[in-house]
Amino acid sequence: MNYGVCVQSPEEIDYFGILEEVVEVAYCGKLREYKTILFKCSWMDSMKGMNIHEQYKLVEVNHSKRYPKYDPFVLSYQVSQVYFAHYPSLKRDKDQWWAVFKTKARSVIDAPVGLEFLQEDANEVSSAICAPDEIPDYEDQEDDEDVIDEDDVEADEFETSGDEDAEFETSDDDDVDDEFDDDEFDDDAYDD
C-alpha cells in the first residue's frame, strides 16, 4: 500500500497514517486568492502500536490501534511518503502489524541547491575550416621512410619461420549453405 504518510513531531516521534482524502482549500485575501492542500489522514497510535526492530531498524505499526485524538488534517508539505507491507507470516501474532518503508516521492530529488553543473550552455568545440588550397599536404613530410607501399615489396622479401613444410588443418564443418530456402516453410502453417 503506497498511500501511507508520515509526520515527524517536534519531539522527533514519527506518526504514521493512511491518506484518506486530499482537500484543496481556497480563500480570498486582500490582494489575491490563496490555495493550500490538506491531507485528511487516519493516524495510527505511535505510543502503543509501534515497534522498532533492534537489529534491522525496521519500523512496525499496528494498524488496528488508532491515535486517540481527533487530528485528521495535516499540511501537504509536512508529510513524507511511506508504504506499508503486510508480514508474510502465517502466525496470528503478526496479523495486525505492518512494516513501514519510508520512500521519496517520484517528483522530489534531494539535491543541494548550489551545485555546479557539469554541462555548459556553450559548445566549446572549435572547428577548423580551411579553404581547399590551405589543406596541408601530408605526403611532403619526411616520415616517408616508415611508409612501405605494397607494390614495392616482392614476395621473397618476407621471412618465414623455417617451417616451410608445415601443414594447416582445415575443417569443412562450417561450410554450411547459409541461403534461405522459401520452400522449407509452409505458409499455411502460420495462418490463424
Coordinates of C-alpha atoms in Angstrom, one line a residue:
M1 CA 0.0 0.0 0.0
N2 CA 1.7 3.2 -1.1
Y3 CA -0.8 5.7 0.3
G4 CA 0.8 6.0 3.7
V5 CA 2.1 9.2 5.2
C6 CA 4.5 10.0 8.0
V7 CA 4.7 13.2 10.1
Q8 CA 7.5 13.9 12.5
S9 CA 6.7 15.8 15.7
P10 CA 9.0 18.4 17.3
E11 CA 9.9 15.6 19.8
E12 CA 11.1 13.6 16.8
I13 CA 8.3 11.0 17.1
D14 CA 7.1 9.6 13.8
Y15 CA 3.3 9.4 13.4
F16 CA 2.2 7.1 10.6
G17 CA -1.2 7.3 8.9
I18 CA -3.2 6.3 5.9
L19 CA -4.2 9.0 3.4
E20 CA -8.0 9.2 3.1
E21 CA -8.6 12.4 1.2
V22 CA -6.8 15.3 -0.4
V23 CA -8.5 18.6 0.2
E24 CA -7.8 21.9 -1.6
V25 CA -8.7 24.9 0.4
A26 CA -9.1 28.2 -1.4
Y27 CA -9.6 31.5 0.4
C28 CA -9.5 35.1 -0.7
G29 CA -7.1 37.6 0.7
K30 CA -6.9 41.4 0.1
L31 CA -4.6 41.0 -2.9
R32 CA -5.4 37.6 -4.4
E33 CA -6.9 34.2 -3.9
Y34 CA -4.8 31.7 -1.9
K35 CA -4.8 28.0 -2.1
T36 CA -3.3 25.3 0.1
I37 CA -3.5 21.5 0.1
L38 CA -4.5 19.5 3.2
F39 CA -4.3 15.7 3.7
K40 CA -7.0 14.1 5.7
C41 CA -5.4 11.0 7.3
S42 CA -6.3 8.2 9.7
W43 CA -3.5 8.1 12.2
M44 CA -2.1 5.0 14.0
D45 CA -1.0 5.1 17.6
S46 CA 2.7 5.6 17.7
M47 CA 2.9 5.2 21.5
K48 CA 1.2 1.8 21.9
G49 CA 1.1 0.5 18.4
M50 CA 4.7 1.0 17.1
N51 CA 7.8 -1.2 17.4
I52 CA 11.3 -0.7 16.0
H53 CA 13.3 -3.9 15.3
E54 CA 16.6 -3.5 17.1
Q55 CA 18.8 -5.4 14.7
Y56 CA 17.3 -4.3 11.4
K57 CA 15.9 -0.9 12.4
L58 CA 12.6 -1.9 10.8
V59 CA 9.6 0.1 11.9
E60 CA 6.4 -1.9 12.6
V61 CA 3.0 -0.4 13.2
N62 CA -0.2 -2.0 14.5
H63 CA -2.8 -0.8 12.0
S64 CA -5.7 -1.7 14.3
K65 CA -4.6 0.7 17.1
R66 CA -5.6 4.3 16.2
Y67 CA -4.4 7.6 17.5
P68 CA -6.9 8.6 20.3
K69 CA -7.2 12.3 19.5
Y70 CA -9.2 13.7 16.6
D71 CA -6.5 15.4 14.5
P72 CA -7.0 14.2 10.9
F73 CA -5.7 17.2 8.8
V74 CA -2.1 18.0 8.0
L75 CA -0.5 20.3 5.5
S76 CA 0.9 18.6 2.5
Y77 CA 4.4 19.9 2.9
Q78 CA 4.6 18.5 6.4
V79 CA 4.3 14.8 5.4
S80 CA 6.7 12.3 3.8
Q81 CA 5.5 9.3 1.8
V82 CA 5.7 5.8 3.3
Y83 CA 4.3 2.5 2.2
F84 CA 3.1 -0.4 4.3
A85 CA 3.8 -4.1 3.7
H86 CA 2.0 -7.0 5.3
Y87 CA 4.0 -9.6 7.0
P88 CA 4.2 -12.8 5.0
S89 CA 3.9 -14.8 8.3
L90 CA 1.2 -17.3 8.9
K91 CA 1.3 -16.6 12.7
R92 CA -1.7 -14.8 14.1
D93 CA 0.5 -12.5 16.3
K94 CA 1.9 -10.6 13.2
D95 CA -1.5 -10.3 11.5
Q96 CA -2.2 -6.8 12.8
W97 CA 1.3 -5.5 12.2
W98 CA 2.6 -3.8 9.1
A99 CA 6.2 -3.0 8.2
V100 CA 6.8 0.7 7.3
F101 CA 9.1 1.7 4.5
K102 CA 10.0 5.4 4.0
T103 CA 10.3 6.5 0.4
K104 CA 10.7 9.6 -1.6
A105 CA 8.0 10.9 -3.8
R106 CA 8.9 10.5 -7.5
S107 CA 8.9 14.2 -8.3
V108 CA 11.2 15.1 -5.4
I109 CA 15.0 14.9 -5.7
D110 CA 17.4 15.5 -2.8
A111 CA 20.0 17.8 -4.4
P112 CA 22.0 20.6 -2.8
V113 CA 20.9 24.0 -4.1
G114 CA 24.3 25.4 -5.0
L115 CA 25.5 22.7 -7.5
E116 CA 27.9 23.5 -10.3
F117 CA 26.5 21.8 -13.3
L118 CA 28.8 19.6 -15.4
Q119 CA 27.0 20.7 -18.6
E120 CA 27.6 24.1 -20.1
D121 CA 25.4 26.0 -22.4
A122 CA 28.1 26.8 -24.9
N123 CA 29.7 24.3 -27.3
E124 CA 33.5 24.8 -26.9
V125 CA 34.5 22.6 -29.8
S126 CA 36.3 24.7 -32.3
S127 CA 36.0 23.7 -35.9
A128 CA 38.9 24.3 -38.2
I129 CA 37.6 25.2 -41.7
C130 CA 40.2 25.5 -44.4
A131 CA 39.9 26.6 -48.0
P132 CA 40.9 23.8 -50.4
D133 CA 44.2 25.4 -51.2
E134 CA 45.1 25.6 -47.5
I135 CA 44.7 21.8 -46.8
P136 CA 48.1 20.5 -45.6
D137 CA 49.8 18.0 -47.8
Y138 CA 50.9 15.2 -45.6
E139 CA 52.9 13.4 -48.3
D140 CA 55.6 16.0 -48.4
Q141 CA 56.7 15.3 -44.8
E142 CA 60.0 13.5 -44.0
D143 CA 58.4 10.4 -42.4
D144 CA 58.1 8.6 -45.8
E145 CA 60.8 6.1 -44.9
D146 CA 58.5 4.4 -42.4
V147 CA 55.7 4.0 -45.0
I148 CA 56.0 1.0 -47.3
D149 CA 54.0 0.7 -50.5
E150 CA 52.8 -2.9 -51.0
D151 CA 53.6 -2.7 -54.8
D152 CA 57.3 -2.1 -54.0
V153 CA 57.6 -5.3 -51.8
E154 CA 58.4 -8.6 -53.5
A155 CA 57.1 -11.9 -52.2
D156 CA 60.5 -13.3 -51.4
E157 CA 61.4 -10.5 -49.0
F158 CA 59.2 -11.9 -46.3
E159 CA 60.9 -14.0 -43.7
T160 CA 59.4 -17.4 -42.8
S161 CA 59.8 -19.2 -39.6
G162 CA 61.7 -22.0 -41.2
D163 CA 58.9 -24.5 -41.1
E164 CA 58.0 -24.2 -44.8
D165 CA 56.5 -27.7 -44.9
A166 CA 54.0 -27.0 -42.2
E167 CA 50.5 -28.2 -42.9
F168 CA 47.4 -26.4 -41.9
E169 CA 44.3 -28.3 -40.9
T170 CA 41.0 -27.1 -42.3
S171 CA 37.5 -28.1 -41.4
D172 CA 34.6 -28.2 -43.7
D173 CA 32.1 -28.2 -40.8
D174 CA 31.3 -24.5 -41.1
D175 CA 30.9 -24.5 -44.8
V176 CA 27.1 -24.6 -44.4
D177 CA 24.9 -23.1 -47.1
D178 CA 23.5 -20.0 -45.4
E179 CA 21.0 -19.2 -48.1
F180 CA 17.3 -19.0 -47.0
D181 CA 15.1 -21.5 -48.7
D182 CA 11.5 -20.4 -49.0
D183 CA 10.4 -23.9 -49.9
E184 CA 11.2 -25.3 -46.4
F185 CA 8.4 -23.4 -44.8
D186 CA 4.7 -23.9 -45.3
D187 CA 2.9 -20.5 -45.4
D188 CA -0.4 -22.2 -44.3
A189 CA 1.2 -23.4 -41.0
Y190 CA 1.4 -19.9 -39.6
D191 CA -2.2 -18.7 -40.5
D192 CA -4.5 -18.5 -37.6

